[in-house]
Amino acid sequence: RKGHPTVGNDSHISSEPVEEFPAGWVTRKVPRSAKGSKALDKFHYSPKLQYRFRSKPEVRRFLALLKTSGGDEAVAIRKLKR
């Protein structure tokens, strides 16, 4: 579904740590897929399963669900997608 996190396939793109999130979270600037576009989109990636998030508020919602899911990213992402 549009607007929900997906598993990122961008591990070949250099990343930077995100200091305001727990250890392991990274940000990558991913080139847009539009032909000829030089624009970059910024995404945040979860540490274990590399779920890709477009916004910090979305990451914060995921982190809250992660706490109630025993740290299991797969369970938290299912709750987020409901």
Short mmCIF file of C-alpha atoms in Angstrom, two decimals:
data_model
loop_
_atom_site.label_atom_id
_atom_site.label_comp_id
_atom_site.label_asym_id
_atom_site.label_seq_id
_atom_site.Cartn_x
_atom_site.Cartn_y
_atom_site.Cartn_z
CA ARG A 1 0.00 0.00 0.00
CA LYS A 2 1.17 3.48 -0.79
CA GLY A 3 2.44 5.42 2.19
CA HIS A 4 3.45 2.40 4.22
CA PRO A 5 7.01 1.30 4.90
CA THR A 6 8.55 -1.30 2.67
CA VAL A 7 11.71 -3.30 2.86
CA GLY A 8 14.39 -1.16 1.28
CA ASN A 9 16.51 -2.47 -1.55
CA ASP A 10 18.94 0.42 -1.27
CA SER A 11 21.76 -1.09 0.80
CA HIS A 12 24.25 -0.26 -1.97
CA ILE A 13 23.68 3.48 -1.29
CA SER A 14 25.85 5.07 1.38
CA SER A 15 24.12 5.75 4.67
CA GLU A 16 24.41 8.05 7.66
CA PRO A 17 23.41 7.22 11.24
CA VAL A 18 20.32 8.95 12.62
CA GLU A 19 21.33 10.30 16.02
CA GLU A 20 17.81 10.96 17.27
CA PHE A 21 16.75 7.32 16.81
CA PRO A 22 18.10 4.21 18.57
CA ALA A 23 21.39 2.67 17.45
CA GLY A 24 21.35 1.06 14.03
CA TRP A 25 18.93 3.44 12.29
CA VAL A 26 20.35 4.99 9.13
CA THR A 27 19.32 7.54 6.53
CA ARG A 28 19.99 7.22 2.80
CA LYS A 29 19.46 9.70 0.00
CA VAL A 30 18.00 7.63 -2.83
CA PRO A 31 17.86 8.89 -6.43
CA ARG A 32 14.35 9.26 -7.81
CA SER A 33 13.36 6.67 -10.34
CA ALA A 34 11.98 9.26 -12.78
CA LYS A 35 14.04 9.20 -15.92
CA GLY A 36 16.43 12.13 -16.08
CA SER A 37 15.60 13.34 -12.56
CA LYS A 38 18.51 14.42 -10.38
CA ALA A 39 16.35 14.69 -7.27
CA LEU A 40 17.09 12.61 -4.19
CA ASP A 41 14.54 11.28 -1.70
CA LYS A 42 15.57 10.84 1.93
CA PHE A 43 14.54 7.61 3.67
CA HIS A 44 15.12 6.20 7.17
CA TYR A 45 15.88 2.47 7.53
CA SER A 46 15.24 0.19 10.50
CA PRO A 47 18.29 -1.62 11.88
CA LYS A 48 17.24 -5.27 11.63
CA LEU A 49 14.91 -5.75 8.66
CA GLN A 50 15.76 -2.55 6.76
CA TYR A 51 12.18 -1.28 6.60
CA ARG A 52 12.15 2.03 4.75
CA PHE A 53 10.31 5.04 6.16
CA ARG A 54 9.73 8.36 4.45
CA SER A 55 9.26 10.55 7.54
CA LYS A 56 10.47 10.90 11.12
CA PRO A 57 6.89 10.91 12.50
CA GLU A 58 6.33 7.55 10.80
CA VAL A 59 9.52 6.21 12.41
CA ARG A 60 8.37 7.44 15.81
CA ARG A 61 5.04 5.60 15.41
CA PHE A 62 6.96 2.46 14.45
CA LEU A 63 9.30 2.81 17.46
CA ALA A 64 6.29 3.07 19.80
CA LEU A 65 4.84 -0.10 18.29
CA LEU A 66 8.23 -1.79 18.50
CA LYS A 67 8.19 -1.34 22.28
CA THR A 68 4.83 -3.13 22.52
CA SER A 69 6.05 -5.86 20.14
CA GLY A 70 8.98 -7.05 22.22
CA GLY A 71 11.44 -5.46 19.79
CA ASP A 72 10.21 -7.60 16.88
CA GLU A 73 10.27 -5.41 13.75
CA ALA A 74 8.09 -7.80 11.74
CA VAL A 75 5.34 -7.67 14.38
CA ALA A 76 5.61 -3.88 14.73
CA ILE A 77 5.37 -3.33 10.97
CA ARG A 78 2.22 -5.46 10.78
CA LYS A 79 0.65 -3.33 13.52
CA LEU A 80 1.67 -0.15 11.71
CA LYS A 81 0.14 -1.29 8.43
CA ARG A 82 -3.28 -1.93 9.98
#
